XYZ file of C-alpha atoms in Angstrom:
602
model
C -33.455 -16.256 62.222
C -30.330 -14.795 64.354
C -31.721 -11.929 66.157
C -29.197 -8.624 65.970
C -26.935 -9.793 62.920
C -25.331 -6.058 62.751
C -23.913 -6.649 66.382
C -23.274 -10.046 65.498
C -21.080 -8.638 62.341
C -18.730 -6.183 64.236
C -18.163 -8.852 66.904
C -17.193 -10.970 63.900
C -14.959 -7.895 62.425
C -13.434 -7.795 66.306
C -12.341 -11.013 66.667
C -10.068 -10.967 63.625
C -8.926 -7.635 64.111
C -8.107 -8.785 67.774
C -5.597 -11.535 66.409
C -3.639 -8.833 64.273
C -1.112 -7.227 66.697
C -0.216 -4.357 65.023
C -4.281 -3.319 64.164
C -6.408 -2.102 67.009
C -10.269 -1.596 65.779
C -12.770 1.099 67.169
C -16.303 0.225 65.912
C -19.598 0.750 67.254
C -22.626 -1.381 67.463
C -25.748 0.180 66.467
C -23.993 2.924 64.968
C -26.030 5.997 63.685
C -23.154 7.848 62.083
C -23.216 7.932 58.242
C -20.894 6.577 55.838
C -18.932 5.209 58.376
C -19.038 2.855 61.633
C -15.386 3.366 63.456
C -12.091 2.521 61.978
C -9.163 0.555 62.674
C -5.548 1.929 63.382
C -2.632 0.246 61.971
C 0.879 0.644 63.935
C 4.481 -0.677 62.836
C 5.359 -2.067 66.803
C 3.751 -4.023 68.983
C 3.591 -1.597 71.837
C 0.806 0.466 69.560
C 2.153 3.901 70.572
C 1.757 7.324 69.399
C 5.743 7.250 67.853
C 4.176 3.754 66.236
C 1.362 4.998 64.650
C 0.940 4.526 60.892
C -2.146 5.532 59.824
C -6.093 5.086 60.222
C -8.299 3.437 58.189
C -12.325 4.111 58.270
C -14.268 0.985 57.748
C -17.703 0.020 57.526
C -19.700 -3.097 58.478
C -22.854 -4.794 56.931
C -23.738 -7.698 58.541
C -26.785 -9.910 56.510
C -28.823 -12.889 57.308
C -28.446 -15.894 55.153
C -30.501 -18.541 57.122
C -29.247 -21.647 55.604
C -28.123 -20.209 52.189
C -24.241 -20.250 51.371
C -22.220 -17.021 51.334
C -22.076 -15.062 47.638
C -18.851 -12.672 47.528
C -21.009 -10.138 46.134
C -23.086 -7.366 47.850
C -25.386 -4.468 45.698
C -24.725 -0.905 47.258
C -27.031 1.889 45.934
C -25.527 4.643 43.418
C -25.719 7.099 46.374
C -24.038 5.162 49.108
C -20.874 5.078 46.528
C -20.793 8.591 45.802
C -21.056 9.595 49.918
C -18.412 6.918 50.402
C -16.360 8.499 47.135
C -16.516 11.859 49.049
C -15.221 10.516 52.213
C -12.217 8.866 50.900
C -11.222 5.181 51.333
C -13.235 2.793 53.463
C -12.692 -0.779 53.866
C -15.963 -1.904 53.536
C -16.942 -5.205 55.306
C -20.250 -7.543 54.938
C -20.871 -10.063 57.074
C -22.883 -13.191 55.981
C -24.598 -14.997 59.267
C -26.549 -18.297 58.650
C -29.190 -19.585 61.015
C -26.570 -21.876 63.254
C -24.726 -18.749 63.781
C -22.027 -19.151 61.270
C -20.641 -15.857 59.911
C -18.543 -15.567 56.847
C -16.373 -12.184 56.738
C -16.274 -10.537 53.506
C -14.204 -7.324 52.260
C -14.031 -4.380 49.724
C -11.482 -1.671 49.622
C -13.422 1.174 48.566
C -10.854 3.636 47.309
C -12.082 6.595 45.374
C -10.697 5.155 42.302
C -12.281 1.923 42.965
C -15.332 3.365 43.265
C -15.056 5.693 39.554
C -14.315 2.481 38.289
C -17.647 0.740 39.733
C -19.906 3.414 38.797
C -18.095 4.004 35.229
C -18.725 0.220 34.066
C -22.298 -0.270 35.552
C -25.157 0.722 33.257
C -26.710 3.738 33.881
C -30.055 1.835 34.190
C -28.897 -0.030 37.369
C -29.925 1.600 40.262
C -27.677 -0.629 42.601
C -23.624 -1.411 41.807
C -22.961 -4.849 42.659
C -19.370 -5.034 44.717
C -16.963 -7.874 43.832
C -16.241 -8.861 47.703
C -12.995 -11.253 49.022
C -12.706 -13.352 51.703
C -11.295 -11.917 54.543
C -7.839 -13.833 55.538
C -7.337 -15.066 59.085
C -3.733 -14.813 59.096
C -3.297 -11.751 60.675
C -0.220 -10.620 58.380
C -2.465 -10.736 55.698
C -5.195 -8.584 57.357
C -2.328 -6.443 58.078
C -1.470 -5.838 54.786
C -4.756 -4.991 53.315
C -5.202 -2.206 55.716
C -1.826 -1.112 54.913
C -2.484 -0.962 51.441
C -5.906 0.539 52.159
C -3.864 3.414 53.510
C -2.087 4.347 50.758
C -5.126 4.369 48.564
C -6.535 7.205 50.913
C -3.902 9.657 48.812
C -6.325 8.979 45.944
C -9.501 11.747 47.296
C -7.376 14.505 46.273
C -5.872 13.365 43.275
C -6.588 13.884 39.609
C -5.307 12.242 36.381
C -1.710 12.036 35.839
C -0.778 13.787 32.869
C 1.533 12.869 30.023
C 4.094 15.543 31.645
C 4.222 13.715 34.686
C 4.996 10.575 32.974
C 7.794 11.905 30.937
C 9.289 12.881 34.325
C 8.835 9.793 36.167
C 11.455 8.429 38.145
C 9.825 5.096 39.109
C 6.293 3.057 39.602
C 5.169 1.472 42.397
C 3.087 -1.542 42.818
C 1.995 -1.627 46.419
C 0.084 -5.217 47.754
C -1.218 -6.956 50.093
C 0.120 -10.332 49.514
C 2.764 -9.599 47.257
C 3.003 -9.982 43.137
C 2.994 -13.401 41.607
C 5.087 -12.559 38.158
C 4.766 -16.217 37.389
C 1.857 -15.495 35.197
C 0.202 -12.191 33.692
C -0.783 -10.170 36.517
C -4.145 -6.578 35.732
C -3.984 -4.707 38.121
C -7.366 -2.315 37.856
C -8.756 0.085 40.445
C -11.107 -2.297 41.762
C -8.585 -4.831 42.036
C -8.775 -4.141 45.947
C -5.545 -5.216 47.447
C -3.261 -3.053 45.286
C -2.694 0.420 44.511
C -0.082 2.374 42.229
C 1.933 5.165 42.638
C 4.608 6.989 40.107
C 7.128 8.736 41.759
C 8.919 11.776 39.713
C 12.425 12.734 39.453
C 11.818 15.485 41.659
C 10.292 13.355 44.329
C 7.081 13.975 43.926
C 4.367 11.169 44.318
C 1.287 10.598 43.188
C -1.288 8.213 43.375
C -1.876 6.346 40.029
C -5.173 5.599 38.519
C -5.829 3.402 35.081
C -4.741 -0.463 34.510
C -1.322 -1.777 34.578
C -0.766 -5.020 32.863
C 2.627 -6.638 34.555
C 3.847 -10.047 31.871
C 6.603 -12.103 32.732
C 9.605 -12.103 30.134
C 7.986 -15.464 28.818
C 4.566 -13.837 27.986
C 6.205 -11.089 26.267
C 6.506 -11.789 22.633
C 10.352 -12.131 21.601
C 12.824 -13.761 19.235
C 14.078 -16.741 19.973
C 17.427 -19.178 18.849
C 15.654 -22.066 17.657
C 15.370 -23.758 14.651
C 11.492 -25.321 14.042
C 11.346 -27.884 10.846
C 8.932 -30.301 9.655
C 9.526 -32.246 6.127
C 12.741 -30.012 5.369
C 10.997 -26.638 5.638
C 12.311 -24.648 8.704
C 11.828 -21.615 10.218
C 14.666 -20.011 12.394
C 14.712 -17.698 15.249
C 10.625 -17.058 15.614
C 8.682 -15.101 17.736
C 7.545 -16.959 20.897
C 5.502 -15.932 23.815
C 3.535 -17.646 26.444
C -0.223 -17.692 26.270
C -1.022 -19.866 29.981
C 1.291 -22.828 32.254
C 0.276 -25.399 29.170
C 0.530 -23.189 26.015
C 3.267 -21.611 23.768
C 2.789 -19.817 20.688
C 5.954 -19.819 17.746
C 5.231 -17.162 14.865
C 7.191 -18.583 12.414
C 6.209 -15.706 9.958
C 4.066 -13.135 9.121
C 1.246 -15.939 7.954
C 2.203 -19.059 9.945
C 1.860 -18.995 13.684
C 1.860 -22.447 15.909
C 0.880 -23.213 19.395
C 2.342 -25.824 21.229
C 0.830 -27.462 24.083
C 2.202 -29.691 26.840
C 0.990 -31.501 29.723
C 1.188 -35.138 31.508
C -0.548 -36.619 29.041
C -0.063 -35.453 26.066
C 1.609 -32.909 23.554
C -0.361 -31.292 20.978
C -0.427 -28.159 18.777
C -2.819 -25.938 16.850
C -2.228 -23.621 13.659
C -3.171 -20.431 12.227
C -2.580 -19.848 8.815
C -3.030 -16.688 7.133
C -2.427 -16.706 2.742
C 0.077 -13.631 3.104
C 0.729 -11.573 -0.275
C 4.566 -12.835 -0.587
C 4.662 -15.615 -3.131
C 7.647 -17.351 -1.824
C 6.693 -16.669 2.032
C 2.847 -17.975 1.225
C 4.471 -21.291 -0.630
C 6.751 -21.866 2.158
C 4.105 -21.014 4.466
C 1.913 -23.576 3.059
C 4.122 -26.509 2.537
C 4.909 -26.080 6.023
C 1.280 -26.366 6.796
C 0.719 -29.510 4.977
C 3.781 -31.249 5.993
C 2.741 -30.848 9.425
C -0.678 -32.337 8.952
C 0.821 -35.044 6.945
C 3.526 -35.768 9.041
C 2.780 -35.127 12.776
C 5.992 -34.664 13.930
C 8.567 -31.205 14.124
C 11.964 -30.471 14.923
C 13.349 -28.342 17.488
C 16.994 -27.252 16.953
C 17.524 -31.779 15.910
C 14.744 -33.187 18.344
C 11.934 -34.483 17.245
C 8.901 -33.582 18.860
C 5.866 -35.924 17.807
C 2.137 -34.388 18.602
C -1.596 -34.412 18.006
C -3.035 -31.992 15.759
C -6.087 -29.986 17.236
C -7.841 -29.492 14.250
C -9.072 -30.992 10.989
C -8.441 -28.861 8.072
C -10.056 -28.964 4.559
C -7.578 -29.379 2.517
C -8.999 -30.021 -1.210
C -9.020 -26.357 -2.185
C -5.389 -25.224 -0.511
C -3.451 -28.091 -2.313
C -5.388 -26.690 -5.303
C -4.253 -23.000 -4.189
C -0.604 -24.401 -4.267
C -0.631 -26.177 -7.187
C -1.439 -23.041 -9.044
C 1.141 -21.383 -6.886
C 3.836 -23.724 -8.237
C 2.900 -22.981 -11.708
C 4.028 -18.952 -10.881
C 6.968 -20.111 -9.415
C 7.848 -22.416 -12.555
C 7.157 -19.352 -15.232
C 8.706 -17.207 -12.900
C 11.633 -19.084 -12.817
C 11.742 -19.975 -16.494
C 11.722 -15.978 -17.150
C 14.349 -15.751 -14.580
C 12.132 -12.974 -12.232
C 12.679 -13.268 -8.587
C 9.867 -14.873 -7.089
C 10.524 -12.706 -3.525
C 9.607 -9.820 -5.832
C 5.816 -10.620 -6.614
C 2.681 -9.326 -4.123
C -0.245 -11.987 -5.079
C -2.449 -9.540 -3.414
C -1.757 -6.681 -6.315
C -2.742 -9.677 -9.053
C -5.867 -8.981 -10.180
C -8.414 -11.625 -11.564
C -7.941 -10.862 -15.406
C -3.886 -10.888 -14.703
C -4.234 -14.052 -13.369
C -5.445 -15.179 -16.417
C -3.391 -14.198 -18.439
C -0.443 -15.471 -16.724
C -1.953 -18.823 -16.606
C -1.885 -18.620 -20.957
C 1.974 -17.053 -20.575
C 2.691 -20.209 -18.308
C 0.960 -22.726 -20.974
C 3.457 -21.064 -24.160
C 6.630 -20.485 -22.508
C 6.711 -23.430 -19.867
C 4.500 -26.288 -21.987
C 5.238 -24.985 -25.568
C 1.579 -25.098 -26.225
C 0.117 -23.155 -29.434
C -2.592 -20.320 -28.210
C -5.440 -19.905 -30.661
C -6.582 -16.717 -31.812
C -8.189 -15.645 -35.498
C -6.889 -12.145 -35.318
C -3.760 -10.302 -34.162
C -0.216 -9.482 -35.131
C 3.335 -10.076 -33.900
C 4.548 -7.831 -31.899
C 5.713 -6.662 -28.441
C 3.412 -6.495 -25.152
C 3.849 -5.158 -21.744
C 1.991 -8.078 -19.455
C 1.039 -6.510 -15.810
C 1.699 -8.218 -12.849
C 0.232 -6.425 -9.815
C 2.800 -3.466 -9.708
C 4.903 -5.257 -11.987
C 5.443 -5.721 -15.881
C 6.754 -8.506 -18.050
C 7.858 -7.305 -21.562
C 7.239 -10.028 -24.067
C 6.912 -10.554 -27.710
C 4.384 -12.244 -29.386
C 5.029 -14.113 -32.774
C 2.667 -16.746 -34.871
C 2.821 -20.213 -33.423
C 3.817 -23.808 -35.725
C 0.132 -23.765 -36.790
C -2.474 -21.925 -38.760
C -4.039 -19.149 -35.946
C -1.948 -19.926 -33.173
C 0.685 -17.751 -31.390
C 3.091 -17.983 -28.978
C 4.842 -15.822 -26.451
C 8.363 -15.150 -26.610
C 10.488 -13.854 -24.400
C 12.957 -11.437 -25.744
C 16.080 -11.104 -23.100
C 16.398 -15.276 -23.207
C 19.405 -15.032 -25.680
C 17.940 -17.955 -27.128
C 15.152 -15.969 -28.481
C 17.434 -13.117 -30.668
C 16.927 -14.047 -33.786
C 12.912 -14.071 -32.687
C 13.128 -10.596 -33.233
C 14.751 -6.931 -34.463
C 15.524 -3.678 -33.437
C 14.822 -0.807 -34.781
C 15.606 2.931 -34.455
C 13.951 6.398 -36.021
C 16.301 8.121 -38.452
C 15.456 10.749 -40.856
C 11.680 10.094 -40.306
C 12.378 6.606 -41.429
C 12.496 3.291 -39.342
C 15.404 1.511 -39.754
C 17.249 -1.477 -38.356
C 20.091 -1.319 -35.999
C 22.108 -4.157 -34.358
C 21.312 -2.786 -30.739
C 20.159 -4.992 -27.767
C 16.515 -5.330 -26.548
C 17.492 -3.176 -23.522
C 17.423 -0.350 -26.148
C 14.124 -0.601 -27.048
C 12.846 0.011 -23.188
C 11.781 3.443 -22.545
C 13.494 4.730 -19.787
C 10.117 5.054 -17.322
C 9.598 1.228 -18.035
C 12.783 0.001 -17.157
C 12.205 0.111 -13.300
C 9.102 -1.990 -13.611
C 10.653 -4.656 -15.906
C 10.950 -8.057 -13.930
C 11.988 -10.000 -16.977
C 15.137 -8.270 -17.855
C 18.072 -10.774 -16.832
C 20.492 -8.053 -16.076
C 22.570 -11.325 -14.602
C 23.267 -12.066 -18.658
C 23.212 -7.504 -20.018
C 26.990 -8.286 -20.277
C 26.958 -11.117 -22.717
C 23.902 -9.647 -24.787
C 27.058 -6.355 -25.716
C 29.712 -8.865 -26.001
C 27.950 -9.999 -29.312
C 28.145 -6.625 -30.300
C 31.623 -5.929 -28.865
C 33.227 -5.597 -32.793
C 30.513 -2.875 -34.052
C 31.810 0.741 -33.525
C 28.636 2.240 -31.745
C 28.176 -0.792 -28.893
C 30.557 0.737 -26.338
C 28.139 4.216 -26.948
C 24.947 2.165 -26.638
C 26.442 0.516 -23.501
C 27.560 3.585 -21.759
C 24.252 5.236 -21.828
C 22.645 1.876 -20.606
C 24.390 2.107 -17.817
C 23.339 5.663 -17.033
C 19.909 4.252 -17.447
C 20.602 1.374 -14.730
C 21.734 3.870 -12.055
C 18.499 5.983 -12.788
C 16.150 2.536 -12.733
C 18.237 1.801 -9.298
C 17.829 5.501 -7.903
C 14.020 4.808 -8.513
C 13.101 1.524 -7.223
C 14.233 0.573 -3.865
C 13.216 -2.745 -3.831
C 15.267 -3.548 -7.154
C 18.084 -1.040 -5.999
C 20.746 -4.174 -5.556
C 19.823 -5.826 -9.045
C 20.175 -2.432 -11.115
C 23.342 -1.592 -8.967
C 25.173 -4.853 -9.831
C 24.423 -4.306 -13.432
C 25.153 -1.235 -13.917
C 28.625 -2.370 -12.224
C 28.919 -5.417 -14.215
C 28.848 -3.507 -17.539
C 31.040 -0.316 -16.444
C 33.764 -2.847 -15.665
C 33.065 -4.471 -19.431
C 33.317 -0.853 -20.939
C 36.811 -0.223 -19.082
C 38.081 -3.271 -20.072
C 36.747 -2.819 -23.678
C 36.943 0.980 -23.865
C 40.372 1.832 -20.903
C 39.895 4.073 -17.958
C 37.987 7.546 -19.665
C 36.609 9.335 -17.806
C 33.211 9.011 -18.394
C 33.760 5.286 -17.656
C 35.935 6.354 -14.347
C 33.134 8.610 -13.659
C 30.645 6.164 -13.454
C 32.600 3.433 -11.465
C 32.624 6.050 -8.909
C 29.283 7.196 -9.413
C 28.051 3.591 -8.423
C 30.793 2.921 -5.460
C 29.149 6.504 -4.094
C 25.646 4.825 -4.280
C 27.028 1.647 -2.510
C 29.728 1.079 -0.218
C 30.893 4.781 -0.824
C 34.098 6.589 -1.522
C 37.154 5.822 0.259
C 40.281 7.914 0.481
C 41.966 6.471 -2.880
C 39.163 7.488 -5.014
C 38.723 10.888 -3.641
C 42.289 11.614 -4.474
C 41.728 9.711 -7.766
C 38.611 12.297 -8.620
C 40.385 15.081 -7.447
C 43.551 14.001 -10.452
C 40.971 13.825 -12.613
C 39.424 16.799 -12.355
C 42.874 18.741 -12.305
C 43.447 16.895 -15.575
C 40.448 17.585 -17.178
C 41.139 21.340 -16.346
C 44.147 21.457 -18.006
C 42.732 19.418 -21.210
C 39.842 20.930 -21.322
C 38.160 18.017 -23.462
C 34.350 18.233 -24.820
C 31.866 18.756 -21.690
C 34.913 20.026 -19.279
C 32.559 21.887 -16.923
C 30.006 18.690 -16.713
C 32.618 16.495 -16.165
C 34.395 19.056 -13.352
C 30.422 19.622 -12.054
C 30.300 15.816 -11.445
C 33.855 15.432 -9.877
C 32.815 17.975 -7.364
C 29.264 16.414 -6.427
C 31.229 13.292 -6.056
C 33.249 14.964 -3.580
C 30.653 16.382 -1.877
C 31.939 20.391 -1.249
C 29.095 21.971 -0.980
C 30.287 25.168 -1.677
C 32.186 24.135 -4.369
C 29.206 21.971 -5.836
C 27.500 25.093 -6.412
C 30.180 27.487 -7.731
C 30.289 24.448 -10.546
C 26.958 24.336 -11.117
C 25.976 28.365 -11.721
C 29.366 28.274 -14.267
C 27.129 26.013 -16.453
C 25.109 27.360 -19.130
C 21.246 26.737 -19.413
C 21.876 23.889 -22.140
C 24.470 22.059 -20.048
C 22.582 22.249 -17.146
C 19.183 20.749 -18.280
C 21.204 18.044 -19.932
C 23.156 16.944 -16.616
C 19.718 17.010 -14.911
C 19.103 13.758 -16.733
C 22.098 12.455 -16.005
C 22.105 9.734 -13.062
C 24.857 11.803 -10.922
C 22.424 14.725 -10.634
C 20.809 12.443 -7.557
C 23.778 12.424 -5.939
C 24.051 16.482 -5.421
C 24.768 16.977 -1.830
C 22.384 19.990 -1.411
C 19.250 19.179 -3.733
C 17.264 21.767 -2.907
C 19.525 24.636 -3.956
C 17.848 27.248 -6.373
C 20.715 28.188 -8.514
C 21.475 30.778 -11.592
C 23.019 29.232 -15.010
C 25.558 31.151 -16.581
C 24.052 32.192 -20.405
C-alpha cells in the first residue's frame, strides 16, 4: 500500500500544472481548509504578471489507493460535499488514482454550479452519494490550459438565475465556449455536466449571461431537409424527399408521409432498411406500398439514373399486405369506373360496414354481377364513404330477386331513370338533369357527379325552353358547393365555368350570365382592370333600364367591385324580400365587409 497517497496526488496535480506555462498552481498538502485545497492561476503571457493575469480557479484534490486495480473515471461525492462546493462556486475537482507500483492516473471534474444542479437533479433521492462522471486529465499543456480557461467562465454561473424568455427575445448572440474546440462533424449535447464547455447569450444591449439548459448543435446533414433527387424502384419514384443523417454509415430518405428508407454504406457493403406506415390517402398508401414491394422484390433503386443495388435488413411478411393491396386496387378500379378522384378518399374515415358495402357496389358496377335480395324497391341511395357520399340508383337486376346498382351521371345510364318535380301537390315528370334532383346541402359531398361531362348532360336539353333556366341556377349552386368545400373548390369552380360559358354561347352576354362569369373570375384569378370597367357599364346600364331585380343586380355589381361604402349604401336600398333572397345567392360570399349589421329598406 503507498503510504501518503493525498501528498502523492497534489505532487501528481504539480507536475502537470508545472508543464503548462501560462498556469501556476498553489496547493497544499495536508490541507485542513474546507471545500477547497489551493487553486491555480491562469495568465495570457508567459512572464505571469499582474497586467497578465486572467483569472483564478479553486481546485480540489482527492487522491485514492487502487493497489493493483485499474483506474474507473468515476468517483461518489456525498449530497453535502456538492451543495458546500455549489455554494462556493466552480471548482475543478481532481482525483487521483495511485496503484501499489506508484502509478497515478489524474482524473478531472469541472464542478460548476450548474453542473452540480444537474448532478443532484438526475440522482435519486434515495442515493446518499452522487457518482461524478470524471475525464482524463490531458498532458498537453494547451489542453490543460483550456479547461481552466473554460472553468473560469463557468464561475459567472454562482450568481446567476434562469434566463427568461425576455432575455431570449433580445439576444444578440450565443456562445459556445470549449476546451478543445467543437467537432460539427457529427451531433454535438452540450449539458451542464458536460465539463469542458459552458454557454453564454449575449443581448443586444451587451449584456451577458451565463446559460444553463442543453444545447443540441447538428450539422446541416443531420438536419432534416429537402433534397433534388429523384429515388425509383420498378417505375415508382419519389422526388425531392426529406433526408437527414442519422450516424458516419446511415442516411434516412422520407419519401412520404408513410414511406421512409435508410440507406447504409460502408467498405463492405450497402444496405437499407424500411419503415412503412398504411397512411389514410388511398393513392399515397397504394403508391406507398408498391414501392415497398418492388423494393423487396427487386433489390435495387435509382438515384437521379444510377442504380444502386443493396441488401435488405429485414424480412417482411408479406401474405396479408399483398392481400391489403389487392383490395386496394379494387377501390381504385370502382373509383375510377365512377370517375371519383381517388386523391379525394381518407381510408381511415371508412368504416367496417362501408367497406362492405363498397365491396357489393364494386361486384355490380365493375363485374356486372346480379346482387340477391327477396325484398326492396328501385330507387335512389346515398352510399357513405368516410366523409364522402356516392349517389346511386338501384334498379332490379336480369334475374328473379336480384338488383343492380346504377349509376345515374354515366350518360349511359339516362334512360335507367326519370326526373321528377312537385307541381300543384302532384308529382310530375320533367326532362331536367340528375343534377336537379340533388339537394343543395348534398351537392358538396357528392364524389360521383362527373362535372367533367354537366355540359353535355344540358346540351341534350339545349332545344327545350326551360334548360338555359335550369342551367343558370345550377351554376349558382356550383359556386355555393365550391364556396363550401375547399378540398373540391377547383372541381366546382371549373364547372361552374364550363357551363356559364355554354349559357353565353346559348343564351348571349345577359347579365345574369355576365354576372356570373365575373362572379367566378373574382373567386379565382380575380378581376382585372377590363372587367371592372366592364361591371361598372353594366351597372350604369342597368340604371338606366331599370330591368326586373335592378337593385340586386346593381347590389352585386358593387360587391364585385369591392367599395365598401358603396356595398352598403346598395344593400340598406333593398327591401326585406330582396334581401333574404340575395342571401342565397352565391355572390353574397363575396361581400367585402361580412360582418356588417345593416337596415333593409321596407
Amino acid at each position: 500500500m503507498v503510504a501518503n497517497v493525498e501528498k502523492h496526488a497534489v505532487l501528481a496535480v504539480e507536475e502537470v500544472v508545472v508543464n503548462c506555462p501560462h498556469l501556476k498552481s498553489y496547493i497544499a498538502t495536508n490541507d485542513k481548509t474546507p471545500i477547497t485545497d489551493g487553486h491555480i492561476d491562469l495568465y495570457r503571457g508567459l512572464a505571469q504578471g499582474n497586467s497578465d493575469f486572467v483569472g483564478r480557479m479553486p481546485v480540489q484534490v482527492k487522491g485514492r489507493a487502487i493497489g493493483k486495480r485499474r483506474p474507473t473515471p468515476k468517483y461518489p461525492i456525498s449530497r453535502e460535499e456538492l451543495d458546500a462546493l455549489r455554494q462556493h462556486g466552480t471548482v475543478l475537482y481532481f482525483v487521483v488514482y495511485v496503484s501499489d507500483s506508484g502509478d497515478r492516473h489524474l482524473f478531472y471534474a469541472i464542478l460548476s454550479p450548474f453542473a452540480i444542479d444537474h448532478i443532484l437533479r438526475v440522482t435519486p433521492a434515495q442515493r446518499k452519494q452522487p457518482v461524478l462522471q470524471l475525464k482524463e486529465v490531458p498532458r498537453d499543456p494547451k489542453k490543460l490550459e483550456g479547461i481552466i480557461g473554460v472553468a473560469l467562465i463557468t464561475q459567472k454561473q454562482k450568481w446567476a438565475s434562469d434566463v427568461s424568455d425576455l432575455v431570449f427575445e433580445k439576444m444578440a448572440s450565443l456562445t459556445v465556449h470549449s476546451a478543445e474546440g467543437i467537432d460539427l462533424t457529427a451531433p454535438l449535447v452540450i449539458t451542464p455536466d458536460s465539463g469542458d464547455f459552458a454557454l453564454e447569450i449575449e443581448t443586444g444591449d451587451g449584456l451577458r449571461l451565463p446559460l444553463n439548459g442543453e444545447l443540441t448543435i447538428l450539422p446541416g446533414s443531420y438536419v432534416e431537409r429537402e433534397i433534388d433527387l429523384r429515388v425509383e424502384c420498378g417505375g415508382i419514384a419519389y422526388e425531392k424527399p426529406q433526408a437527414r443523417q442519422l450516424d458516419p454509415e446511415r442516411h434516412e430518405l422520407k419519401l412520404s408521409n408513410g414511406l421512409t428508407v435508410k440507406v447504409r454504406f460502408t467498405e463492405q457493403t450497402q444496405s437499407i432498411s424500411t419503415n412503412l406506415k398504411l397512411i389514410s390517402n388511398l393513392v399515397d398508401r397504394v403508391k406507398d406500398i408498391d414501392f415497398f414491394l418492388n423494393l423487396v422484390e427487386l433489390h435495387q433503386l435509382t438515384f437521379n439514373g444510377s442504380k444502386f443495388p443493396f441488401e435488405l435488413n429485414e424480412q417482411a411478411q408479406l401474405s396479408e399486405l399483398r392481400d391489403h393491396r389487392a383490395y386496394l386496387g379494387t377501390l381504385l378500379e370502382l373509383f375510377e369506373k365512377l370517375h371519383v378522384d381517388p386523391k379525394l378518399i381518407l381510408l381511415d374515415e371508412i368504416d367496417e360496414q362501408q367497406h362492405e358495402r363498397l365491396k357489393f357496389i364494386y361486384a355490380s358496377l365493375v363485374k356486372k354481377r346480379n346482387l340477391h335480395a327477396t325484398n326492396g324497391k328501385p330507387g335512389q341511395t346515398l352510399e357513405q364513404v368516410g366523409r364522402w357520399t356516392l349517389k346511386l340508383l338501384v334498379s332490379p337486376g336480369t334475374e328473379p330477386d336480384t338488383w343492380c346498382y346504377v349509376d345515374p351521371f354515366d350518360p349511359e345510364s339516362r334512360h335507367r331513370f326519370r326526373v321528377y318535380r312537385q307541381q300543384d301537390k302532384e308529382r310530375e315528370e320533367y326532362p331536367g338533369t340528375v343534377y336537379e334532383s340533388i339537394p343543395a346541402d348534398e351537392l358538396p359531398q357528392i364524389l360521383n357527379l362527373r362535372l367533367d361531362g354537366i355540359v353535355d348532360a344540358y346540351k341534350v336539353l339545349s332545344e327545350l325552353s326551360d334548360t338555359t333556366s335550369l342551367a343558370n341556377y345550377q351554376v349558382l349552386r356550383l359556386l355555393s358547393a365550391a364556396d363550401a368545400s375547399e378540398q373540391r373548390r377547383a372541381e366546382f369552380m371549373q364547372a361552374a365555368a364550363a357551363l356559364n360559358e355554354w349559357l353565353i354561347e346559348e343564351d348571349g352576354p345577359t347579365a345574369i350570365h355576365r354576372v356570373n362569369r365575373w362572379q367566378i373570375l373574382s373567386r379565382t384569378d380575380g378581376l382585372g382592370i377590363t372587367e371592372r370597367e366592364e361591371i361598372r357599364d353594366l351597372r350604369r346600364t342597368i340604371l338606366i333600364e331599370r330591368p326586373p331585380r335592378v337593385r340586386q343586380f346593381e347590389a352585386s355589381c358593387a360587391i364585385l367591385l369591392g367599395d365598401l361604402e358603396d356595398v352598403d349604401n346598395c344593400l340598406r336600398r333593398l327591401t326585406r324580400e330582396e334581401r333574404r333572397e340575395m342571401e342565397e345567392w352565391p355572390i353574397w360570399a363575396l361581400r367585402p365587409n361580412p360582418s356588417a349589421n345593416l337596415e333593409q329598406a321596407e
